[in-house]
Coordinates of C-alpha atoms in Angstrom, one line a residue:
Chain A
G1 CA -5.0 -28.5 -16.4
V2 CA -3.4 -26.8 -13.5
A3 CA -5.1 -24.3 -11.2
P4 CA -2.4 -21.7 -10.5
E5 CA -4.6 -20.0 -7.8
R6 CA -6.3 -23.0 -6.3
D7 CA -6.2 -21.2 -2.9
Q8 CA -7.8 -18.0 -4.2
P9 CA -11.3 -17.4 -2.9
C10 CA -13.7 -17.0 -5.8
R11 CA -16.8 -16.0 -3.9
P12 CA -17.9 -12.4 -4.4
P13 CA -17.4 -10.3 -1.3
P14 CA -20.5 -9.2 0.6
G15 CA -22.7 -6.7 -1.3
W16 CA -21.8 -7.8 -4.8
V17 CA -24.9 -9.1 -6.5
P18 CA -24.7 -11.6 -9.3
A19 CA -26.3 -10.3 -12.5
G20 CA -25.8 -13.3 -14.7
R21 CA -23.3 -14.6 -17.1
V22 CA -22.0 -12.1 -19.7
S23 CA -22.6 -12.8 -23.4
P24 CA -20.0 -14.9 -25.3
E25 CA -18.8 -11.9 -27.3
H26 CA -18.5 -9.6 -24.2
D27 CA -15.0 -8.1 -24.1
V28 CA -12.9 -9.1 -21.1
Q29 CA -9.4 -8.0 -20.2
L30 CA -7.0 -10.5 -18.6
T31 CA -3.6 -9.8 -17.1
L32 CA -1.1 -12.6 -17.4
A33 CA 1.7 -12.6 -15.0
L34 CA 4.5 -14.3 -16.8
R35 CA 7.2 -16.3 -14.9
Q36 CA 10.2 -14.0 -14.4
Q37 CA 13.9 -15.0 -14.3
G38 CA 16.5 -13.8 -11.9
T39 CA 14.3 -13.2 -8.8
A40 CA 17.0 -14.6 -6.4
R41 CA 19.5 -12.2 -7.9
L42 CA 17.0 -9.4 -7.7
A43 CA 16.5 -10.1 -3.9
R44 CA 20.3 -10.0 -3.4
L45 CA 20.5 -6.8 -5.4
V46 CA 17.7 -5.1 -3.4
R47 CA 19.5 -5.9 -0.2
A48 CA 22.7 -4.5 -1.5
V49 CA 21.3 -1.2 -2.8
S50 CA 19.0 -0.6 0.2
D51 CA 21.5 -1.2 3.1
P52 CA 23.4 2.0 4.1
R53 CA 26.3 -0.3 5.1
S54 CA 26.6 -1.8 1.7
P55 CA 29.2 -0.5 -0.8
R56 CA 26.4 -0.6 -3.4
Y57 CA 24.0 1.5 -1.4
G58 CA 21.9 3.7 -3.7
R59 CA 23.2 2.1 -6.9
F60 CA 19.7 1.7 -8.3
L61 CA 18.8 0.1 -11.6
S62 CA 17.1 1.8 -14.6
L63 CA 14.0 0.2 -16.0
E64 CA 16.0 -1.2 -18.9
Q65 CA 18.5 -2.8 -16.5
L66 CA 15.7 -4.2 -14.4
R67 CA 14.1 -5.7 -17.6
D68 CA 17.4 -7.4 -18.4
L69 CA 17.4 -8.9 -15.0
V70 CA 13.8 -10.2 -14.7
Q71 CA 12.4 -10.6 -18.2
P72 CA 10.9 -14.0 -18.9
S73 CA 12.9 -16.5 -20.8
P74 CA 12.4 -16.8 -24.6
A75 CA 10.8 -20.2 -24.0
T76 CA 8.3 -18.6 -21.7
L77 CA 7.5 -15.9 -24.1
M78 CA 7.2 -18.3 -27.1
T79 CA 5.1 -20.8 -25.2
V80 CA 2.6 -18.2 -23.9
L81 CA 2.4 -16.4 -27.3
K82 CA 1.8 -19.7 -29.1
W83 CA -0.9 -20.6 -26.6
L84 CA -2.7 -17.3 -27.0
Q85 CA -2.4 -17.3 -30.8
G86 CA -3.7 -20.8 -30.8
H87 CA -6.9 -19.4 -29.4
G88 CA -7.0 -16.5 -31.7
V89 CA -6.0 -13.9 -29.1
E90 CA -4.2 -11.1 -30.9
S91 CA -5.0 -8.0 -28.9
C92 CA -2.3 -8.0 -26.2
S93 CA 0.1 -5.4 -24.8
S94 CA 3.1 -6.0 -22.7
V95 CA 5.1 -3.8 -20.2
A96 CA 8.7 -2.6 -20.4
T97 CA 9.9 -5.5 -18.2
L98 CA 8.1 -8.0 -20.5
D99 CA 6.8 -9.9 -17.5
F100 CA 3.1 -9.0 -17.8
L101 CA 0.7 -9.3 -20.7
Q102 CA -2.6 -7.6 -20.9
C103 CA -5.0 -9.1 -23.4
H104 CA -8.5 -8.3 -24.5
M105 CA -10.7 -11.1 -25.8
P106 CA -14.3 -12.2 -26.0
A107 CA -15.5 -14.0 -22.9
S108 CA -16.1 -17.2 -24.8
T109 CA -12.4 -17.2 -25.9
A110 CA -11.3 -16.5 -22.3
E111 CA -13.4 -19.5 -21.1
R112 CA -11.8 -21.7 -23.7
L113 CA -8.3 -20.4 -22.9
L114 CA -8.9 -20.9 -19.1
P115 CA -11.0 -24.0 -18.7
G116 CA -13.3 -23.9 -15.7
A117 CA -13.7 -20.1 -15.7
E118 CA -17.1 -18.6 -16.4
F119 CA -17.5 -14.8 -16.7
H120 CA -20.4 -13.3 -14.8
R121 CA -21.3 -9.7 -14.0
Y122 CA -21.6 -8.5 -10.5
L123 CA -23.2 -5.2 -9.3
K124 CA -22.7 -3.1 -6.2
D125 CA -24.0 0.5 -5.9
Q126 CA -23.2 2.0 -9.2
R127 CA -20.3 -0.3 -9.9
S128 CA -20.1 -3.2 -12.2
V129 CA -17.4 -5.9 -12.5
V130 CA -17.0 -9.0 -14.5
R131 CA -15.4 -11.9 -12.6
S132 CA -15.4 -15.7 -12.6
P133 CA -17.0 -17.5 -9.6
L134 CA -15.3 -20.7 -10.6
P135 CA -11.6 -21.4 -10.5
Y136 CA -9.7 -21.3 -13.8
T137 CA -7.1 -23.7 -15.0
I138 CA -4.3 -23.5 -17.6
P139 CA -2.8 -26.3 -19.7
K140 CA -0.2 -28.3 -17.8
D141 CA 2.7 -27.2 -20.1
L142 CA 1.9 -23.5 -19.3
A143 CA 2.2 -24.0 -15.5
E144 CA 5.9 -23.3 -15.5
H145 CA 5.5 -20.1 -17.5
V146 CA 2.5 -18.3 -15.9
D147 CA 2.4 -17.2 -12.2
F148 CA -1.3 -16.3 -12.3
V149 CA -4.0 -14.7 -14.5
G150 CA -5.5 -11.4 -13.1
G151 CA -9.0 -10.2 -13.8
L152 CA -10.9 -13.3 -12.7
H153 CA -11.3 -13.5 -9.0
R154 CA -10.2 -10.4 -7.0
F155 CA -12.8 -7.8 -6.6
P156 CA -12.1 -4.0 -6.4
A157 CA -10.8 -3.0 -3.0
E158 CA -13.5 -2.4 -0.4
R159 CA -11.4 -1.0 2.2
N160 CA -12.3 2.6 2.5
V161 CA -9.8 2.8 5.2
V162 CA -10.8 6.3 6.2
S163 CA -14.6 5.9 6.2
R164 CA -14.5 2.5 7.9
A165 CA -12.8 3.9 10.9
W166 CA -15.3 6.6 10.9
A167 CA -18.1 4.1 10.1
K168 CA -16.8 2.1 13.1
E169 CA -17.5 5.1 15.2
Q170 CA -21.0 5.3 13.6
A171 CA -21.6 1.7 14.1
E172 CA -20.7 1.6 17.8
P173 CA -24.1 2.2 19.5
G174 CA -24.3 4.7 22.1
Q175 CA -21.0 6.3 21.4
P176 CA -21.4 9.9 20.4
H177 CA -19.5 10.8 17.3
G178 CA -16.9 12.9 18.9
Q179 CA -16.3 10.8 21.9
R180 CA -13.3 9.1 20.5
A181 CA -11.6 12.4 20.1
A182 CA -12.6 13.3 23.6
Chain B
F1 CA -5.2 23.9 21.5
H2 CA -6.5 22.7 18.1
L3 CA -9.7 21.4 16.8
G4 CA -8.3 18.5 14.9
V5 CA -5.3 17.7 12.7
T6 CA -4.4 20.1 10.0
P7 CA -1.1 20.5 8.1
S8 CA 0.2 23.1 10.6
V9 CA -0.6 20.8 13.5
I10 CA 1.3 18.0 11.8
R11 CA 4.3 20.2 10.9
K12 CA 4.4 21.5 14.5
R13 CA 4.2 18.1 16.1
Y14 CA 7.0 16.7 13.8
N15 CA 9.1 19.9 14.1
M16 CA 8.9 20.9 10.5
T17 CA 9.7 24.5 9.9
G18 CA 8.8 26.9 7.1
G19 CA 12.2 26.0 5.5
D20 CA 11.2 22.3 5.4
V21 CA 9.8 22.5 1.9
G22 CA 10.9 21.1 -1.4
L23 CA 13.4 23.1 -3.5
L24 CA 14.2 20.8 -6.4
P25 CA 12.1 20.8 -9.6
N26 CA 13.0 17.3 -10.5
N27 CA 11.9 15.7 -7.2
S28 CA 8.4 14.1 -7.0
Q29 CA 6.0 12.1 -5.0
A30 CA 2.8 10.2 -5.8
C31 CA -0.2 8.8 -4.1
A32 CA -2.4 5.9 -5.3
Q33 CA -5.6 4.5 -4.0
F34 CA -7.9 2.0 -5.6
L35 CA -11.4 2.9 -4.5
E36 CA -12.4 4.5 -7.8
Q37 CA -12.5 7.9 -6.3
Y38 CA -11.7 11.2 -7.8
F39 CA -10.0 14.1 -6.2
H40 CA -10.7 17.7 -7.3
Q41 CA -8.0 20.2 -7.9
A42 CA -10.3 22.9 -6.6
D43 CA -10.6 21.1 -3.2
L44 CA -6.8 21.0 -3.0
A45 CA -6.6 24.7 -3.7
E46 CA -9.2 25.4 -1.1
F47 CA -7.4 23.2 1.4
M48 CA -4.2 25.0 0.9
Q49 CA -5.9 28.3 1.2
L50 CA -7.4 27.3 4.5
F51 CA -4.6 25.4 6.0
G52 CA -1.4 26.1 4.0
S53 CA -0.5 29.6 5.0
S54 CA 2.5 28.7 7.1
F55 CA 4.6 27.0 4.5
A56 CA 5.4 27.2 0.7
H57 CA 3.4 24.7 -1.2
H58 CA 2.0 23.7 -4.6
S59 CA -1.7 24.0 -4.9
K60 CA -2.0 21.7 -7.9
V61 CA -1.3 18.1 -8.7
D62 CA 1.1 18.1 -11.5
Q63 CA 0.2 14.8 -13.2
V64 CA -2.7 12.5 -13.0
V65 CA -2.0 9.0 -14.4
G66 CA -5.2 7.2 -15.3
H67 CA -8.8 8.4 -15.5
Q68 CA -9.9 11.6 -13.7
G69 CA -13.6 11.7 -14.2
W70 CA -16.1 14.4 -13.3
G71 CA -17.9 12.8 -10.4
K72 CA -17.9 13.8 -6.8
A73 CA -14.6 13.9 -5.1
G74 CA -13.9 11.0 -2.8
L75 CA -12.8 11.4 0.8
E76 CA -9.9 9.1 0.6
A77 CA -8.6 10.5 -2.7
S78 CA -8.8 14.0 -1.3
L79 CA -7.1 13.1 2.0
D80 CA -4.2 11.4 0.2
V81 CA -3.4 14.4 -2.0
E82 CA -3.9 17.1 0.6
Y83 CA -1.7 15.5 3.2
I84 CA 1.2 14.3 1.0
M85 CA 1.4 17.8 -0.3
S86 CA 1.4 19.2 3.3
T87 CA 4.5 17.4 4.5
G88 CA 5.9 16.9 1.1
A89 CA 5.3 20.6 0.6
N90 CA 6.4 22.3 -2.6
I91 CA 7.2 19.0 -4.3
S92 CA 5.8 17.9 -7.6
T93 CA 3.0 15.5 -6.9
W94 CA 1.4 12.8 -9.1
V95 CA -1.9 10.9 -8.6
F96 CA -2.5 7.4 -9.9
S97 CA -6.2 7.2 -10.4
N98 CA -8.1 4.1 -11.4
A99 CA -11.5 5.6 -11.5
G100 CA -13.4 4.5 -14.6
R101 CA -11.4 1.3 -15.0
H102 CA -12.3 -1.6 -17.3
E103 CA -14.9 -3.8 -15.5
S104 CA -12.7 -6.9 -15.6
Q105 CA -9.6 -5.1 -14.5
E106 CA -8.0 -5.4 -11.0
P107 CA -7.1 -1.8 -10.1
F108 CA -4.2 -2.7 -7.8
L109 CA -2.7 -5.0 -10.4
A110 CA -3.1 -2.3 -13.1
W111 CA -1.1 0.0 -10.9
L112 CA 1.7 -2.6 -10.6
L113 CA 1.8 -2.8 -14.4
L114 CA 2.1 0.9 -14.7
L115 CA 5.1 0.8 -12.4
S116 CA 6.7 -1.8 -14.7
N117 CA 6.0 0.3 -17.8
M118 CA 7.0 3.9 -16.8
S119 CA 10.7 4.7 -17.0
S120 CA 10.3 8.0 -15.1
L121 CA 8.4 7.7 -11.9
P122 CA 8.2 9.7 -8.7
W123 CA 10.6 8.4 -6.1
V124 CA 8.1 8.1 -3.3
H125 CA 4.7 6.4 -3.5
S126 CA 2.0 6.5 -0.8
V127 CA -0.6 3.7 -1.3
S128 CA -3.8 3.4 0.6
Y129 CA -4.7 -0.2 -0.2
G130 CA -4.9 -3.4 1.8
D131 CA -6.5 -6.8 1.7
D132 CA -6.6 -9.7 4.1
E133 CA -3.6 -11.9 3.5
D134 CA -5.7 -15.0 3.6
S135 CA -8.0 -13.7 0.9
L136 CA -5.3 -13.8 -1.7
S137 CA -3.7 -16.8 -3.4
S138 CA -0.1 -17.6 -2.6
A139 CA 0.9 -17.3 -6.3
Y140 CA -0.5 -13.7 -6.3
L141 CA 1.2 -12.8 -3.0
Q142 CA 4.5 -14.1 -4.1
R143 CA 4.4 -12.4 -7.5
V144 CA 3.2 -9.1 -6.1
N145 CA 6.1 -9.3 -3.6
V146 CA 8.5 -9.6 -6.5
E147 CA 7.0 -6.5 -8.0
F148 CA 7.9 -4.6 -4.8
M149 CA 11.4 -5.9 -5.1
K150 CA 11.5 -4.5 -8.7
A151 CA 10.4 -1.1 -7.4
A152 CA 13.1 -1.2 -4.6
A153 CA 15.8 -2.1 -7.2
R154 CA 14.9 1.1 -9.1
G155 CA 15.1 3.3 -5.9
L156 CA 11.4 3.8 -5.4
T157 CA 10.1 4.1 -1.8
V158 CA 6.7 2.5 -1.6
L159 CA 4.6 3.0 1.5
F160 CA 1.4 1.2 2.5
A161 CA -1.1 1.9 5.1
S162 CA -1.0 -0.8 7.8
G163 CA -4.8 -1.1 7.8
D164 CA -7.5 0.0 10.3
D165 CA -8.3 -3.4 11.9
G166 CA -5.6 -3.4 14.5
A167 CA -4.3 -7.0 14.6
G168 CA -7.4 -8.1 12.7
C169 CA -9.3 -11.3 13.5
R170 CA -10.6 -14.4 11.8
R171 CA -11.9 -17.7 12.7
V172 CA -9.9 -20.7 11.6
P173 CA -11.3 -24.2 10.9
G174 CA -12.1 -25.7 14.3
G175 CA -13.6 -22.5 15.6
N176 CA -10.5 -20.8 17.2
H177 CA -9.6 -17.2 16.5
T178 CA -6.4 -15.9 15.1
F179 CA -5.1 -12.5 14.0
R180 CA -5.5 -11.5 10.4
P181 CA -2.5 -9.8 8.8
S182 CA -3.0 -7.4 5.9
F183 CA -1.3 -7.3 2.5
P184 CA 0.7 -5.5 1.0
A185 CA 1.4 -4.2 4.5
S186 CA 3.0 -7.6 5.3
S187 CA 5.4 -7.5 2.3
P188 CA 9.0 -7.3 3.5
Y189 CA 9.8 -4.9 0.6
V190 CA 7.4 -2.1 1.4
T191 CA 7.4 0.4 4.3
T192 CA 4.3 0.1 6.3
V193 CA 2.8 3.0 8.2
G194 CA 0.7 2.6 11.4
G195 CA -1.3 5.2 13.3
T196 CA -1.3 7.2 16.5
S197 CA -3.5 9.7 18.3
F198 CA -2.5 12.7 20.4
K199 CA -2.5 11.8 24.1
N200 CA -4.6 14.9 24.6
P201 CA -6.7 15.2 21.4
F202 CA -6.9 19.0 21.4
L203 CA -3.3 19.7 22.2
V204 CA -0.1 19.1 20.3
T205 CA 1.3 16.6 22.8
A206 CA 2.9 13.2 22.9
E207 CA 1.2 10.5 21.0
V208 CA -0.3 7.2 22.0
T209 CA -1.4 4.3 19.8
D210 CA -4.5 4.7 17.7
Y211 CA -6.5 1.6 18.6
I212 CA -7.3 0.9 15.0
S213 CA -3.6 0.9 13.9
G214 CA -2.9 -2.2 11.8
G215 CA -0.1 -4.4 12.9
G216 CA 1.1 -7.9 13.4
F217 CA 3.0 -10.8 11.7
S218 CA 2.7 -12.2 8.2
N219 CA 1.6 -15.8 7.8
V220 CA 3.2 -15.8 4.3
F221 CA 6.5 -13.9 4.3
P222 CA 9.3 -14.8 6.7
M223 CA 10.8 -12.2 8.9
P224 CA 13.4 -10.2 6.8
D225 CA 17.0 -9.9 8.3
Y226 CA 16.8 -6.2 8.8
Q227 CA 14.1 -6.5 11.5
V228 CA 15.0 -9.7 13.3
A229 CA 16.9 -8.0 16.2
A230 CA 14.2 -5.4 16.8
V231 CA 11.3 -7.8 16.7
R232 CA 13.1 -10.4 18.8
S233 CA 13.7 -7.7 21.4
F234 CA 10.0 -6.8 21.5
L235 CA 8.9 -10.4 21.8
R236 CA 11.4 -10.9 24.6
S237 CA 10.6 -7.8 26.6
A238 CA 6.8 -7.2 26.0
A239 CA 5.0 -7.0 29.3
K240 CA 2.0 -8.8 27.8
L241 CA 1.7 -10.8 24.6
P242 CA -1.4 -12.4 23.0
P243 CA -1.5 -16.2 23.0
S244 CA 1.2 -17.5 20.6
S245 CA -1.5 -19.4 18.6
Y246 CA -2.9 -16.0 17.4
Y247 CA 0.1 -15.0 15.4
N248 CA 3.2 -16.2 13.5
S249 CA 6.1 -14.9 15.5
S250 CA 8.6 -15.7 12.7
G251 CA 6.7 -13.8 10.0
R252 CA 7.4 -10.4 8.6
A253 CA 6.4 -8.0 11.4
Y254 CA 4.8 -4.6 10.7
P255 CA 4.2 -1.6 10.8
D256 CA 7.7 -0.1 10.4
L257 CA 6.8 3.3 11.7
A258 CA 3.7 5.4 12.3
A259 CA 2.2 8.9 12.2
L260 CA -1.0 10.6 13.5
S261 CA -4.0 8.9 12.1
D262 CA -6.8 10.5 14.1
N263 CA -9.2 13.4 13.5
Y264 CA -7.9 15.0 10.3
W265 CA -9.5 17.9 8.5
V266 CA -10.1 17.2 4.8
V267 CA -11.6 19.4 2.1
T268 CA -13.8 17.4 -0.3
N269 CA -16.4 18.7 -2.7
R270 CA -15.6 22.2 -1.4
V271 CA -16.6 21.2 2.2
P272 CA -14.0 21.1 5.0
L273 CA -14.7 17.8 7.0
P274 CA -13.4 17.0 10.4
W275 CA -13.0 13.6 12.2
V276 CA -11.4 11.8 9.3
S277 CA -9.3 9.0 10.6
G278 CA -7.3 6.0 9.5
T279 CA -3.9 4.8 8.5
S280 CA -4.7 6.2 5.1
A281 CA -4.1 9.5 6.7
S282 CA -0.8 8.7 8.4
T283 CA 0.7 7.1 5.2
P284 CA 0.8 10.2 3.0
V285 CA 2.1 12.2 5.9
V286 CA 5.2 9.9 6.2
A287 CA 5.5 9.7 2.4
G288 CA 5.7 13.4 2.1
M289 CA 8.4 13.6 4.7
L290 CA 10.5 11.0 2.9
A291 CA 10.0 12.9 -0.3
L292 CA 11.4 15.9 1.4
V293 CA 14.4 13.9 2.6
N294 CA 14.9 12.9 -1.0
D295 CA 14.8 16.5 -2.0
R296 CA 17.8 17.2 0.3
R297 CA 19.6 14.1 -0.7
L298 CA 19.3 14.9 -4.4
Q299 CA 20.5 18.4 -3.7
R300 CA 23.7 16.9 -2.3
G301 CA 24.1 14.6 -5.2
Q302 CA 23.1 11.6 -3.1
A303 CA 20.8 8.9 -4.5
P304 CA 17.2 8.9 -3.3
L305 CA 16.3 6.8 -0.3
G306 CA 14.9 3.8 -2.2
F307 CA 13.6 1.0 0.0
V308 CA 14.0 2.7 3.4
N309 CA 13.4 -0.1 5.8
P310 CA 17.1 -1.3 6.3
A311 CA 18.1 2.3 7.0
L312 CA 15.1 2.8 9.3
Y313 CA 15.9 -0.3 11.4
Q314 CA 19.5 0.7 11.8
L315 CA 18.8 4.3 13.1
R316 CA 18.9 3.4 16.7
E317 CA 22.1 1.3 16.6
R318 CA 23.7 4.2 14.6
G319 CA 22.9 6.6 17.4
H320 CA 19.9 8.2 15.7
G321 CA 17.3 6.9 18.1
E322 CA 16.0 10.5 18.4
A323 CA 14.9 10.4 14.8
L324 CA 11.6 8.9 15.8
Y325 CA 9.4 9.6 18.8
D326 CA 9.0 6.3 20.5
V327 CA 5.3 5.6 21.1
T328 CA 5.0 3.3 24.2
Q329 CA 1.5 3.7 25.4
G330 CA -1.7 2.0 24.2
C331 CA -2.7 -1.2 22.4
H332 CA -4.7 -1.9 19.2
L333 CA -7.8 -3.9 18.8
S334 CA -8.3 -7.5 17.8
C335 CA -10.6 -10.4 18.4
L336 CA -13.5 -9.9 20.7
D337 CA -13.2 -13.2 22.6
G338 CA -12.4 -14.5 26.0
A339 CA -8.7 -15.1 25.2
V340 CA -7.7 -11.6 24.1
Q341 CA -10.8 -9.6 24.9
G342 CA -10.5 -7.3 22.0
Q343 CA -6.9 -6.5 22.6
G344 CA -4.1 -7.2 20.1
F345 CA -0.5 -6.1 20.7
C346 CA 0.5 -3.2 22.9
A347 CA 3.1 -0.5 22.2
G348 CA 6.4 -0.7 24.0
P349 CA 9.9 0.7 23.9
A350 CA 11.7 0.7 20.5
W351 CA 9.9 -1.3 17.8
D352 CA 6.4 -2.7 18.4
P353 CA 3.7 -4.2 16.1
V354 CA 1.4 -1.3 16.7
T355 CA 3.4 1.8 15.9
G356 CA 6.7 0.3 14.6
W357 CA 9.6 2.5 15.7
G358 CA 7.3 5.4 16.4
T359 CA 6.6 8.7 14.7
P360 CA 9.0 11.0 12.8
N361 CA 10.9 13.8 14.5
F362 CA 11.6 15.4 11.1
P363 CA 14.8 17.4 11.6
R364 CA 16.5 14.4 13.4
L365 CA 15.2 12.0 10.9
L366 CA 16.5 14.2 8.1
R367 CA 19.9 14.4 9.6
A368 CA 20.1 10.7 10.1
L369 CA 19.0 9.9 6.6
L370 CA 21.4 12.4 5.0
E371 CA 24.3 10.7 6.6

């Protein structure tokens, strides 16, 4: 198979504690980013509608017009749907632009669908996530139809931008809390 | 003098008068953050009671998209809501909340799907989210970038906090250091907001850089046309630059502009808290102002601003240099090593990778963006 995200780190960030592999029937939710069409045209259009010097400045698209521009090709939709159905995946929903699919399935099905992946639970504070510490692959003939699969490797955001800056103040020894303001 | 940043301090510093409030019922703004935090309507009401007496304002978020549980309010969620509604005063406000998400969901990705699935959305989105560019796969980066293009094509203005790590720092194979850009701050299709501090923290004075203000150059996205001239001018005229091996001088440079990011008052769980800082504070402040500009544009029958960067980078050449206060003093942090000794880039005239073009002078910015 092909690894769409070979360069995506799979290690859990600091603080997330492995809590074992989930059971085969455990429900996981995957987000498939389907290959879009018309991205080059989209870039040209964005430039035209965003530049005050352009005659088309402010002529924005509706969601339907955007869909007509970027929606995946029929071949992409057919290939992906056939692949999912081949693995018994039925519970999927799409978005208005048809370029994402969100599917629920048992972990065992997901691991067959995405060879290499293994779904484990990780815990941190009161939070729990299910991720794969191993890279996933997709069949070769799917590579031109799927950008990536979400829900496997990226952990929830840790950046509490506000408190970190504050925490930074806390962490700097010897610096009284208010000194930065002073 | 003042004891920290409140809405009236911000509105005074950026010359917003009592008349600078939203008037249109069909204008709207939104904030999103992905730390599974809740905000409390009661905190917002209390915040406005304490700090909102000098301007007309809503005291309630009109729409919450996603889960709004019953847990404690989070600092970041409270800050986002309270300050976008202070500069985007009297404008209908939405909150995208991902608290209580499915345990195998990616909260930020889920938000992008929502944008692709909702035909009516607020025009302006303030997003407090950032990750290290090098912690994300190139397939993901490229696709998420296309999602921002889609938003821009629909006329949405999407703003991201530039991050609180200054230029950032990481060790590359071989042991050398390099700066560490943040994403989505480094996407060419979002407006990235940096941070400043008052020169005299207890007076409404000129601003200097906030040393935590995120900024730098993308290692993934090339420099977009709209900023080439501004960035080239900086690289040519900067009194002091870090070693060139620390950053990709041909990458998308950010932030685009900035606002105060230091010592905010926030009400959370009924308690007013001081000393809250970060570019998560400056981003909703700028977002609210742009929502107010939209309010005036829509009143005139003009289209909303949409992706605002091309217009922003043309302000000076179109004679609207006064639309932003140029922040020229101070640097932001970076690697603690012998080569750069903890210093990243430094602010300078016009655009710089610490505060962008500077901070909004609202009436002048409004006039420029109504043209």
